[in-house]
mmCIF file of C-alpha atoms in Angstrom:
data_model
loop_
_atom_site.group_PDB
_atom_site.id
_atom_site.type_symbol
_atom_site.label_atom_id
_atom_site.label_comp_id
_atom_site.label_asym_id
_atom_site.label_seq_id
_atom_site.Cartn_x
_atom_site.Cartn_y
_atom_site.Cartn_z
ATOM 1 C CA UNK A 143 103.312 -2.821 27.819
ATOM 2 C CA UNK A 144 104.270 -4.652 24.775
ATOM 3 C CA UNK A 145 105.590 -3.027 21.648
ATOM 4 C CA UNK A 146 103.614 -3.453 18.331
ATOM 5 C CA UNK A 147 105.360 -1.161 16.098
ATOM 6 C CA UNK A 148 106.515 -3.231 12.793
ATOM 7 C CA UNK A 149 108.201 -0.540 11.067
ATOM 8 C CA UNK A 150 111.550 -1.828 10.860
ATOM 9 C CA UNK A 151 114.528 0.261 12.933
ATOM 10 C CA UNK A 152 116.125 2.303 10.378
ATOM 11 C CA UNK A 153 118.887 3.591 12.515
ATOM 12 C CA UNK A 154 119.862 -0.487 13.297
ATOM 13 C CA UNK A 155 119.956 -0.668 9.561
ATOM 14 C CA UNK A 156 121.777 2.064 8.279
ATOM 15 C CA UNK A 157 124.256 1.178 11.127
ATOM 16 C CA UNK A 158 124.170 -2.743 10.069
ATOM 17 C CA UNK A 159 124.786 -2.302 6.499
ATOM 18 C CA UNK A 160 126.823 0.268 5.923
ATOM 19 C CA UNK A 161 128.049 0.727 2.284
ATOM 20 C CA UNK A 162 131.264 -0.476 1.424
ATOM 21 C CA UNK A 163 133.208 1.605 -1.056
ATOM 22 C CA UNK A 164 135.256 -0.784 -4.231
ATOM 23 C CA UNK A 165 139.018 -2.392 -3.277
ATOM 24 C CA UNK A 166 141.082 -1.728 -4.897
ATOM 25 C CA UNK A 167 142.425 -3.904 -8.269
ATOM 26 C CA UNK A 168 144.979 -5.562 -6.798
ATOM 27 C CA UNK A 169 144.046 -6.283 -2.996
ATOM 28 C CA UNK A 170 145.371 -9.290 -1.845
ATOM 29 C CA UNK A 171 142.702 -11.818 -0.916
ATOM 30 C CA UNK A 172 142.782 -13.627 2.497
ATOM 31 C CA UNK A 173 143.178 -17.440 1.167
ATOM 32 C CA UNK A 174 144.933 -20.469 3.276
ATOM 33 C CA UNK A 175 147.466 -23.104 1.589
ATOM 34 C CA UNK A 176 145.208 -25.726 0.445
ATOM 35 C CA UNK A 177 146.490 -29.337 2.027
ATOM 36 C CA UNK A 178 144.133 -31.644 0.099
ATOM 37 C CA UNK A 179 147.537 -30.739 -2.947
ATOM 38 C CA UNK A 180 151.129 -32.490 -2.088
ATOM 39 C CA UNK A 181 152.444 -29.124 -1.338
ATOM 40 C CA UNK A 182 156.233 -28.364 -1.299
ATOM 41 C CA UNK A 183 158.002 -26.126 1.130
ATOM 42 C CA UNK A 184 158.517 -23.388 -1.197
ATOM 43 C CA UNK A 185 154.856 -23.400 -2.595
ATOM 44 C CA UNK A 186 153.446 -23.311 1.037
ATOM 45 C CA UNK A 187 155.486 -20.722 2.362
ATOM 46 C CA UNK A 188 154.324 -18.833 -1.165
ATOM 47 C CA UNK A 189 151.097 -18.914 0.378
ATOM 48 C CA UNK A 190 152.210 -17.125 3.485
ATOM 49 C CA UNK A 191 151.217 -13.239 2.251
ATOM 50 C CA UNK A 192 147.761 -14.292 2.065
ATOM 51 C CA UNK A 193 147.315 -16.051 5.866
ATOM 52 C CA UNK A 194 146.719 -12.720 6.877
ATOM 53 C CA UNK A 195 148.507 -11.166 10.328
ATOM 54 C CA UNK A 196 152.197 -12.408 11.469
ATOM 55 C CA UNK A 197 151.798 -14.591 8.771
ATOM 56 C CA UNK A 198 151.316 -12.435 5.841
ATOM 57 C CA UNK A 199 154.465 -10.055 7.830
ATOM 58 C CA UNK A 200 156.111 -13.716 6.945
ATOM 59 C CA UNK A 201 155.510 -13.795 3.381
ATOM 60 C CA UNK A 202 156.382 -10.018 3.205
ATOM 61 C CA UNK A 203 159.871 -10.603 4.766
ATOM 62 C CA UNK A 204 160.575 -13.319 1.760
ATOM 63 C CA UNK A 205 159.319 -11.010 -0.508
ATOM 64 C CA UNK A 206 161.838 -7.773 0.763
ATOM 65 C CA UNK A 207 165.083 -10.042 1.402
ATOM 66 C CA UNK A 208 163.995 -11.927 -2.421
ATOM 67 C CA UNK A 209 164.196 -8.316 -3.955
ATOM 68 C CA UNK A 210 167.592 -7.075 -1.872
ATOM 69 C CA UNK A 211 169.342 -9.961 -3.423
ATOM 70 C CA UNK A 212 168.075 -9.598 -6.761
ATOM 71 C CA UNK A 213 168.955 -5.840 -7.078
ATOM 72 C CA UNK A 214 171.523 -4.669 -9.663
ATOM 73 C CA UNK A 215 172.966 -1.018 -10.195
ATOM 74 C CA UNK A 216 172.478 -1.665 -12.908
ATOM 75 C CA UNK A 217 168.657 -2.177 -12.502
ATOM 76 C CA UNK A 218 168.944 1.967 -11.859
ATOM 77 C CA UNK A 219 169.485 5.188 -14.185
ATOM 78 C CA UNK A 220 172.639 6.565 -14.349
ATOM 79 C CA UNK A 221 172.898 9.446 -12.005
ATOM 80 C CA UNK A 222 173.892 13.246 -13.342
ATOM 81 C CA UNK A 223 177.138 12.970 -10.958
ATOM 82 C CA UNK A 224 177.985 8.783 -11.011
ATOM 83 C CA UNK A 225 181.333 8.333 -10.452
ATOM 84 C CA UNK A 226 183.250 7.634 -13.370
ATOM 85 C CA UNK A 227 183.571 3.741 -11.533
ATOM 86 C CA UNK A 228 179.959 3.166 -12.248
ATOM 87 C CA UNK A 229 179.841 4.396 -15.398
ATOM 88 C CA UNK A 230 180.789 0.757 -16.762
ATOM 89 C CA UNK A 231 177.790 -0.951 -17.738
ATOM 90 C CA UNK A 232 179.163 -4.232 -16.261
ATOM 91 C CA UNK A 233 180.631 -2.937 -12.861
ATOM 92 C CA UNK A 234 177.293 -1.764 -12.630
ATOM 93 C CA UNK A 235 175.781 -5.140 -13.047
ATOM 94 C CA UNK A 236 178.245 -6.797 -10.615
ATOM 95 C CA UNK A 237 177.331 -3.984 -7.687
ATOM 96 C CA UNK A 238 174.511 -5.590 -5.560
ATOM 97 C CA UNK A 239 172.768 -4.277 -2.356
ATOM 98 C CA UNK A 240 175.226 -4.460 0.804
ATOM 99 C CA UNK A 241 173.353 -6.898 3.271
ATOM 100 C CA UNK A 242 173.833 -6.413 6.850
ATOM 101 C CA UNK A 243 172.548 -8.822 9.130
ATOM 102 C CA UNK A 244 172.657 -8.494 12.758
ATOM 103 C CA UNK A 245 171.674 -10.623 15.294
ATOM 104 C CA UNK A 246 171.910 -10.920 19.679
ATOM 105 C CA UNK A 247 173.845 -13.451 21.477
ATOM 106 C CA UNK A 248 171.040 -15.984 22.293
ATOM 107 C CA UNK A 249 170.208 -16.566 18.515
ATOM 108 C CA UNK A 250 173.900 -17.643 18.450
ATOM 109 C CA UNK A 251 173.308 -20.071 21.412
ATOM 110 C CA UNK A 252 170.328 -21.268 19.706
ATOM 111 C CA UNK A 253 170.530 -23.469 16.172
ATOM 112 C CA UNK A 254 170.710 -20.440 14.210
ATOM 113 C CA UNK A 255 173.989 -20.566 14.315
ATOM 114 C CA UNK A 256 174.438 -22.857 11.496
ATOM 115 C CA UNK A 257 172.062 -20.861 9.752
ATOM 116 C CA UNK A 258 174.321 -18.031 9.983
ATOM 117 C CA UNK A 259 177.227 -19.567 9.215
ATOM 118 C CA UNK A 260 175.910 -20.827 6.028
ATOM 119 C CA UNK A 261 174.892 -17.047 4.994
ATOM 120 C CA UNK A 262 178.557 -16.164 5.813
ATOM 121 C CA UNK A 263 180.509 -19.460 4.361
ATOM 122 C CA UNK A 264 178.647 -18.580 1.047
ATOM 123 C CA UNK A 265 179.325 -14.810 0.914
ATOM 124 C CA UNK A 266 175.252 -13.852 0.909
ATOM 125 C CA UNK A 267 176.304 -11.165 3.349
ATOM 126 C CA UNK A 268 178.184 -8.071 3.857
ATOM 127 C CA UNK A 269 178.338 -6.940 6.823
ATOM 128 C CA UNK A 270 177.707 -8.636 10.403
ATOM 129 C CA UNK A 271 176.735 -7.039 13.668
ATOM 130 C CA UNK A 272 176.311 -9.102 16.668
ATOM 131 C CA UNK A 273 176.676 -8.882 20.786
ATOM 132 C CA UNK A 274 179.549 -9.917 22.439
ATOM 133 C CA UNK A 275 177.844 -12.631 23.367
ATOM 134 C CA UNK A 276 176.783 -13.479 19.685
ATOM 135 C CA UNK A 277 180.563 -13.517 19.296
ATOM 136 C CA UNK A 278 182.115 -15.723 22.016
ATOM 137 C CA UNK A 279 178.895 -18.003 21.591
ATOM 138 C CA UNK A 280 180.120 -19.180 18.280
ATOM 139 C CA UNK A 281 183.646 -19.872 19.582
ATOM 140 C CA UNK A 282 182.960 -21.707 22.776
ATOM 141 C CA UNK A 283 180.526 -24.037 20.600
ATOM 142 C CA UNK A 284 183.526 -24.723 18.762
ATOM 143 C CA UNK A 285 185.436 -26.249 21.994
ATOM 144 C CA UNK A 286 182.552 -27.871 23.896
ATOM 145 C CA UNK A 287 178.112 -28.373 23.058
ATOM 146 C CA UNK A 288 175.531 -26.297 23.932
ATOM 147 C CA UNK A 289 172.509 -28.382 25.138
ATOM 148 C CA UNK A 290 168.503 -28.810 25.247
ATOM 149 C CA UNK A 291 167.355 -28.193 28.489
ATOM 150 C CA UNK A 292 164.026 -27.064 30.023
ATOM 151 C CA UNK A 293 162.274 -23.394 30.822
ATOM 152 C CA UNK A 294 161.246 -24.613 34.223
ATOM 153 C CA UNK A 295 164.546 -25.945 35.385
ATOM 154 C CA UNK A 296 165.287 -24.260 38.930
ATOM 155 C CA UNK A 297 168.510 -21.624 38.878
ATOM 156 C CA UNK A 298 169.431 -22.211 41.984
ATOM 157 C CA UNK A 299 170.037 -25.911 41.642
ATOM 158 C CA UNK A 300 171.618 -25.378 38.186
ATOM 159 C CA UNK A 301 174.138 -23.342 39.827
ATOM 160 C CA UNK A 302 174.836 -25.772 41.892
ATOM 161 C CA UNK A 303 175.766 -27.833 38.980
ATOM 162 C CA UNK A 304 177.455 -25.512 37.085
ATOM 163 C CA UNK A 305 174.907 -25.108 34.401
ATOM 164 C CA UNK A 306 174.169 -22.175 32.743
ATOM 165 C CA UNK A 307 170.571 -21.711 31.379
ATOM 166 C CA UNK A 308 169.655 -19.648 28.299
ATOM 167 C CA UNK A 309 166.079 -19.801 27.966
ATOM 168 C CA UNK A 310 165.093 -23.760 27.644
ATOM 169 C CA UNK A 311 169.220 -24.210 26.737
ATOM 170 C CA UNK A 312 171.893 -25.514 28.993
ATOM 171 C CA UNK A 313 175.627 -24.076 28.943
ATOM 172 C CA UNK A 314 178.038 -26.191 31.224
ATOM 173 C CA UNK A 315 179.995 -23.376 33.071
ATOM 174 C CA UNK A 316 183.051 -25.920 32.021
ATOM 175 C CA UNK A 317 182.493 -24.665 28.328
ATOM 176 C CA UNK A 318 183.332 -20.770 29.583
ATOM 177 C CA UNK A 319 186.878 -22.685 31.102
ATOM 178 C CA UNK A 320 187.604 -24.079 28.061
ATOM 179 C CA UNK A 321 187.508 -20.672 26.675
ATOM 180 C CA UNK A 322 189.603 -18.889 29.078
ATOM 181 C CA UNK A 323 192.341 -21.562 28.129
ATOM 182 C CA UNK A 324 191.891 -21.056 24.527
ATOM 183 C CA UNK A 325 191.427 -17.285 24.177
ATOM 184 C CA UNK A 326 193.933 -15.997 26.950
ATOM 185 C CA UNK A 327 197.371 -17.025 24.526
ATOM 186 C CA UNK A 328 196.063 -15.125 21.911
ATOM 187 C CA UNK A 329 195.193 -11.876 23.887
ATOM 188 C CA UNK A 330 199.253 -12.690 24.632
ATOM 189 C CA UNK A 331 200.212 -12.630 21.233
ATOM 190 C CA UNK A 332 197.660 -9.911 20.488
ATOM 191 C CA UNK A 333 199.393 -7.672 23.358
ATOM 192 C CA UNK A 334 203.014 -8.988 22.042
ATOM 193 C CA UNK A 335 202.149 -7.423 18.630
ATOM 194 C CA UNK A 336 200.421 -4.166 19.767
ATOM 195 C CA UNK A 337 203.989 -3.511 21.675
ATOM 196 C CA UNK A 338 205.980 -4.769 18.762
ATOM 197 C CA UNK A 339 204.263 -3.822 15.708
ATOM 198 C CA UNK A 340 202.073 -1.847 16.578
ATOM 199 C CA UNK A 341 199.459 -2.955 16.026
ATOM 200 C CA UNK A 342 195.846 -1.274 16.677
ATOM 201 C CA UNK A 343 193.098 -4.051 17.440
ATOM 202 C CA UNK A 344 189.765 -3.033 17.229
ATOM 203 C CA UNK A 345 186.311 -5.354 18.333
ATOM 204 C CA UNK A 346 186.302 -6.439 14.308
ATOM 205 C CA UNK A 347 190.099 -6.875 13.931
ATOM 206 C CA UNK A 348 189.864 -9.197 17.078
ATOM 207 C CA UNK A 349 187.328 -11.163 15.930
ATOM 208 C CA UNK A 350 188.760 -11.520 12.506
ATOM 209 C CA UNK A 351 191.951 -12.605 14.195
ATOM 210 C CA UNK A 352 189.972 -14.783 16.347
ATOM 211 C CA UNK A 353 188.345 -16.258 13.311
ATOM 212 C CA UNK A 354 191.476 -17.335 11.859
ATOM 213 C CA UNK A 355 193.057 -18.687 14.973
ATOM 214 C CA UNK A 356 189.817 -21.109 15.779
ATOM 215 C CA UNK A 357 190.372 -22.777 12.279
ATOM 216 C CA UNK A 358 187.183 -24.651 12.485
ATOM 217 C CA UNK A 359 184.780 -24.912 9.576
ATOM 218 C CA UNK A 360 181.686 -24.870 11.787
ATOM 219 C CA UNK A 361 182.464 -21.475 13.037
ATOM 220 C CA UNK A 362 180.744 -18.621 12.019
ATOM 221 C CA UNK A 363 183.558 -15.952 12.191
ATOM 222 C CA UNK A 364 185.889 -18.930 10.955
ATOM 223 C CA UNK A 365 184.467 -18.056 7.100
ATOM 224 C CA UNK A 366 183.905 -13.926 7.853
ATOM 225 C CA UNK A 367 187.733 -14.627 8.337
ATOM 226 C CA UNK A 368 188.408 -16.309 5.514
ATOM 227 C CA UNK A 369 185.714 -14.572 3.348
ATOM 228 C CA UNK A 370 186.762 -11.523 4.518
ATOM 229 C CA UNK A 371 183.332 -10.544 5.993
ATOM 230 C CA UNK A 372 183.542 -7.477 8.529
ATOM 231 C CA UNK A 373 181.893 -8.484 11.822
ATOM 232 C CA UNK A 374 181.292 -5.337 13.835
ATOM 233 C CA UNK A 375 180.401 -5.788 18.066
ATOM 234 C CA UNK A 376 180.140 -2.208 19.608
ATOM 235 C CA UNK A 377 179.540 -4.048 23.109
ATOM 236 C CA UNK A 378 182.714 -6.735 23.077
ATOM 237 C CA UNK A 379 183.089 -6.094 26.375
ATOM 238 C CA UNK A 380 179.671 -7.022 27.382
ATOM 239 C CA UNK A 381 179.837 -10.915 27.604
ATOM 240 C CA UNK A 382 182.539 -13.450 28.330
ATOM 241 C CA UNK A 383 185.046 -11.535 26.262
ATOM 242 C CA UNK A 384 184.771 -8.467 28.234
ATOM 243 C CA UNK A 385 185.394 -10.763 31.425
ATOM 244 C CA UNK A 386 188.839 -12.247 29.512
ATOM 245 C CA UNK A 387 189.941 -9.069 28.546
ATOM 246 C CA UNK A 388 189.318 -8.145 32.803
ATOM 247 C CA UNK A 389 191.197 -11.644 33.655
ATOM 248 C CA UNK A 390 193.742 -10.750 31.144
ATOM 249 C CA UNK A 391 194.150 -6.934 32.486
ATOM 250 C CA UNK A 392 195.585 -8.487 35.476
ATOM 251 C CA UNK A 393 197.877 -11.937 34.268
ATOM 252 C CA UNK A 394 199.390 -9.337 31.146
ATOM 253 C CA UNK A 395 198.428 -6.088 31.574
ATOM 254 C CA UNK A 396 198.038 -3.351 28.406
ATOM 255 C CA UNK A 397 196.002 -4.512 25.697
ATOM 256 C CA UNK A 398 193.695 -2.103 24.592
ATOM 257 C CA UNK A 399 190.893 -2.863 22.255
ATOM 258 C CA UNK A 400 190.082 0.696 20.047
ATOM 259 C CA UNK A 401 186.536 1.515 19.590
ATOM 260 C CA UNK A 402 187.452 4.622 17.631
ATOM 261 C CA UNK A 403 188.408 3.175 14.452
ATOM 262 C CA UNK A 404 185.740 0.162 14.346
ATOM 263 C CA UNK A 405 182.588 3.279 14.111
ATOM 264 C CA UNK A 406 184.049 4.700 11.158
ATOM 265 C CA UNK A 407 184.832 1.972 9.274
ATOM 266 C CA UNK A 408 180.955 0.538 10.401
ATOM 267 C CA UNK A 409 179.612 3.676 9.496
ATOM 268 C CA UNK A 410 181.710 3.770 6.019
ATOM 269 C CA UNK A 411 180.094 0.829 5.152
ATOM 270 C CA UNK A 412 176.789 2.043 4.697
ATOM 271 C CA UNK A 413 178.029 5.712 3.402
ATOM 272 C CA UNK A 414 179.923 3.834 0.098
ATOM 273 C CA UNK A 415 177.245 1.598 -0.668
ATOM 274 C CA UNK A 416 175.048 2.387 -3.723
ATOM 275 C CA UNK A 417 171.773 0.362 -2.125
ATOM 276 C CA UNK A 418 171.977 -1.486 0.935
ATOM 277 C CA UNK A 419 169.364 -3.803 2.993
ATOM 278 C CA UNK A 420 169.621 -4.986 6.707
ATOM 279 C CA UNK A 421 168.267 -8.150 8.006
ATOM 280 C CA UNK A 422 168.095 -7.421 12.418
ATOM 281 C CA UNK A 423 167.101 -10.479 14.452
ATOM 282 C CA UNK A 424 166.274 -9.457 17.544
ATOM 283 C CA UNK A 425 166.859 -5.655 19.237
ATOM 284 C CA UNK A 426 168.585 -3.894 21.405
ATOM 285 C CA UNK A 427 172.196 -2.698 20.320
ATOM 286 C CA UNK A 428 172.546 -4.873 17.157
ATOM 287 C CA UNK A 429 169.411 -3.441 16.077
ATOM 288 C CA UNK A 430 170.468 0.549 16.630
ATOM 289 C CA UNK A 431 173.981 0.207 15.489
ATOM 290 C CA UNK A 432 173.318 -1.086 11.559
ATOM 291 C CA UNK A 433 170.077 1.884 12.161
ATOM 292 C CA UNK A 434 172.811 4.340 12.725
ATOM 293 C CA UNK A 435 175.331 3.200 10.474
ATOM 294 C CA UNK A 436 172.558 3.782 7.505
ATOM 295 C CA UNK A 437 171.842 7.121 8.978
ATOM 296 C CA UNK A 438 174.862 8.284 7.204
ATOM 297 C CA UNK A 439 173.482 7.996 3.757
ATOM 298 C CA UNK A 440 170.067 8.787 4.477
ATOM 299 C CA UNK A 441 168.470 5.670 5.599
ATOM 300 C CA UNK A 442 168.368 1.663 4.281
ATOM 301 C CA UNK A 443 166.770 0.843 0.941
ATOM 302 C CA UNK A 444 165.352 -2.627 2.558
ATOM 303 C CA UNK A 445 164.513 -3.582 5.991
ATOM 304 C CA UNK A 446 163.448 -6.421 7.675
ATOM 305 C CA UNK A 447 162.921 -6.700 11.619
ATOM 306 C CA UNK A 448 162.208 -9.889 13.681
ATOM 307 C CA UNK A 449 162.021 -9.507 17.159
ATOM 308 C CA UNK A 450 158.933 -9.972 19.824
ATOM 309 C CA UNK A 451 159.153 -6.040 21.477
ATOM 310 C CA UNK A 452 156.185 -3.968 21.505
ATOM 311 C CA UNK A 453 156.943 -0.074 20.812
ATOM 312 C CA UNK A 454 154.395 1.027 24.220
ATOM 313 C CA UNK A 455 157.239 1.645 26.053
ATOM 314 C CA UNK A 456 159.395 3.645 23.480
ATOM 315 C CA UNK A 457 162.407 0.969 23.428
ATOM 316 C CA UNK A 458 164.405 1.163 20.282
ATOM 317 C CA UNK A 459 163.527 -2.503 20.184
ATOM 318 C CA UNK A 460 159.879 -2.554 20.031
ATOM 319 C CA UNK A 461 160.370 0.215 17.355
ATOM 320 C CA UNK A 462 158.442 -0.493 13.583
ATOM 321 C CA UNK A 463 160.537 0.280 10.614
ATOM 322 C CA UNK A 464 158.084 3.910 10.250
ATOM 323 C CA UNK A 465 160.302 5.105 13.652
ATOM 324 C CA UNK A 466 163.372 4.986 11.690
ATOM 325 C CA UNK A 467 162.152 6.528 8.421
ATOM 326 C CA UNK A 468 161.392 9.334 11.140
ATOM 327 C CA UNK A 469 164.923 9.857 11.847
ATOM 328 C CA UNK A 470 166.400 8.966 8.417
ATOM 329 C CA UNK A 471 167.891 5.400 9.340
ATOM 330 C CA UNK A 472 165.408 3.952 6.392
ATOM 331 C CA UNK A 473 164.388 5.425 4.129
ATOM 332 C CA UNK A 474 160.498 6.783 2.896
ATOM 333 C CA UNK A 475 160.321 5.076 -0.348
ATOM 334 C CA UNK A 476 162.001 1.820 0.938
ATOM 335 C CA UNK A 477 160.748 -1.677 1.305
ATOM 336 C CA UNK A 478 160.682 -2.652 4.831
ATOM 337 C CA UNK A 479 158.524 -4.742 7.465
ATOM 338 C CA UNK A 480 158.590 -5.984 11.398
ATOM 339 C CA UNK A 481 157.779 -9.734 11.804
ATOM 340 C CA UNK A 482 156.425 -10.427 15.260
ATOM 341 C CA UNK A 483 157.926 -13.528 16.134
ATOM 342 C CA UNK A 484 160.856 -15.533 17.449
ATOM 343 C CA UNK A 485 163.379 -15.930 15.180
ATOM 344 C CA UNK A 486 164.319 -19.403 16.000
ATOM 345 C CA UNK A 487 160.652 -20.007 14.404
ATOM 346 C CA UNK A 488 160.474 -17.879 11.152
ATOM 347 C CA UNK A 489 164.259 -17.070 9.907
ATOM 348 C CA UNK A 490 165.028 -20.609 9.130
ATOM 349 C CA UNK A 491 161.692 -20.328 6.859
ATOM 350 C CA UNK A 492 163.610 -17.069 5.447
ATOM 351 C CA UNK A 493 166.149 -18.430 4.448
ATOM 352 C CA UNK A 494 164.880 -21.550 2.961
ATOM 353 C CA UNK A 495 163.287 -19.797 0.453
ATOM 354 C CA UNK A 496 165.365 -17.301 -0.223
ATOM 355 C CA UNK A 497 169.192 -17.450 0.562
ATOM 356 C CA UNK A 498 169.263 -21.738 0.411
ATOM 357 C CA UNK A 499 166.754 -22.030 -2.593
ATOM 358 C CA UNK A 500 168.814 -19.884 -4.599
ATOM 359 C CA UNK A 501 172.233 -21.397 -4.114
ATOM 360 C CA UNK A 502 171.115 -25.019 -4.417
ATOM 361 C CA UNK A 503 169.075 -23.763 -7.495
ATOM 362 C CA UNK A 504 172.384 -22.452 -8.621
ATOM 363 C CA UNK A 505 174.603 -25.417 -8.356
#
């Protein structure tokens, strides 16, 4: 039996076209770069915010790390209870936001290495967290190359050439020698001076010492050295440096590598610091420890995550800045975001129009 009702379905309607209520003044509208202009870098990654999804996380990133440099104490009201230090009007406009930047071992492996090293040889800064592998990485690249290899290469056969695989990169297990040869006199003189001077090495006096001794301008920890950049690694025994500090336990047994020390002078880092920002590429340890350390003064002013975890399964990893404003690590009022993504892919874009644009803008 047909059906001749014309009367038009008013429930199908009313659920059709619902009423919107006004934006806001303000919203951002969704609008692509448009290619038919000779656009430059800077103006198309300007046009990130507005892609929409990972992409407008993108153009928020520039945005927060654009905003952590540019802050001044001075910028702020004098406090009821400032120090007498920060009473001058131009210490105050000398005091910037302490930058941390951490980062895990394969990011090291990868070709944002240089990228770091440039952030580091130019003092844009303050404070470095990385693995141990994000550590030895740097070094070993200074004594032999890291190569391009291929996902789908087959481990067992690589082991039998003595190739290491990190993702689609290739490590010759000759590089990790090389490394042993070079790093194994220096835990000698580092146990000589412990004994004779006693001296107390912690993970970030070793790698400063390590810095110095590598004397190699392409290294990152070569200019935290010589810039006098603290690099903090709560897991140095978790890599190849752990396994020549075992090797070493056994040739020239007793040095001891102080943990102690290296959490409160992380953790002091963040406590003294009028404003500070952190920059985490990737998760896992890197990511909790500058969390923690910024626990200790109530929580980061700035935050910007890049890593690819989900937070389903509760890892600290997958966490979105709002998790650590729970527990005071950042804090409510700050200016933070996650970025979905690799970081080989978007922190070169970062910095390019941020921590590079400014410098050669400044020269």
């Amino acid at each position: 039996m047909s059906n001749n009702n014309t009367n038009e379905p008013t429930g199908a309607l009313n659920a059709v076209f619902v009423e919107s209520v006004e934006m806001p003044e303000g919203s951002v509208l969704i609008q692509g770069p448009d290619f038919n202009k000779k656009l430059s870098l800077s103006e198309l990654l300007g046009a990130y915010k507005q892609i929409g999804y990972q992409g407008s996380s993108l153009g928020e990133a520039i945005e927060i790390v654009k905003e952590m440099r540019k802050w001044r104490l001075s910028d702020d009201p004098v406090l009821p209870d400032e120090s007498k230090e920060y009473l001058d009007p131009e210490v105050r406009k000398q005091t910037k936001c302490k930058i941390f930047l951490g980062f895990t071992s394969n990011l090291v492996s990868s070709g944002l290495r240089e990228i770091i090293r440039f952030l580091v040889q130019h003092k844009m800064v303050d404070v470095l967290v990385a693995t141990a592998g994000g550590v030895e990485e740097d070094f070993i690249k200074c004594l032999a190359p890291t190569y391009l290899g291929d996902f789908n290469l087959k481990g067992k056969e690589l082991r039998q050439q003595g190739l290491n695989r990190i993702g689609n990169l290739l490590v010759p297990n000759n590089n990790y020698c090389k490394f042993e040869d070079w790093i194994l006199p220096i835990f000698d003189s580092m146990l000589e001076e412990q004994k004779t001077q006693n001296v107390v090495w912690t993970p970030s006096k070793m790698i400063d010492r390590l810095g110095k001794e590598i004397n190699d301008e392409s290294s990152i920890y070569y200019w935290t050295w010589k810039n006098k950049i603290p690099v903090f690694c709560p897991a140095i025994t978790d890599g190849s440096l752990g396994d020549m500090i075992y090797f070493h336990s056994y040739k020239n047994p007793g040095l001891i590598v102080d943990i102690a020390a290296d959490i409160r002078a992380m953790n002091n880092q963040a406590v003294f610091a009028k404003k500070t920002g952190m920059i985490i590429l990737g998760g896992g340890i890197i990511k909790h420890h500058i969390c923690n350390a910024n626990l200790m003064r109530n929580g980061a002013d700035y935050a910007v995550y890049i890593n690819t975890a989900q937070e389903f399964d509760g890892s600290d990893a997958g966490a979105r800045p709002d998790e650590a404003v729970s527990w005071g690590k950042i804090r409510a009022d700050s200016k933070s975001c996650k970025v979905y993504a690799d970081a080989t892919l978007v922190f070169p874009l970062i910095v390019a129009e941020t921590f590079a644009k400014e410098h050669h803008e400044s020269q």
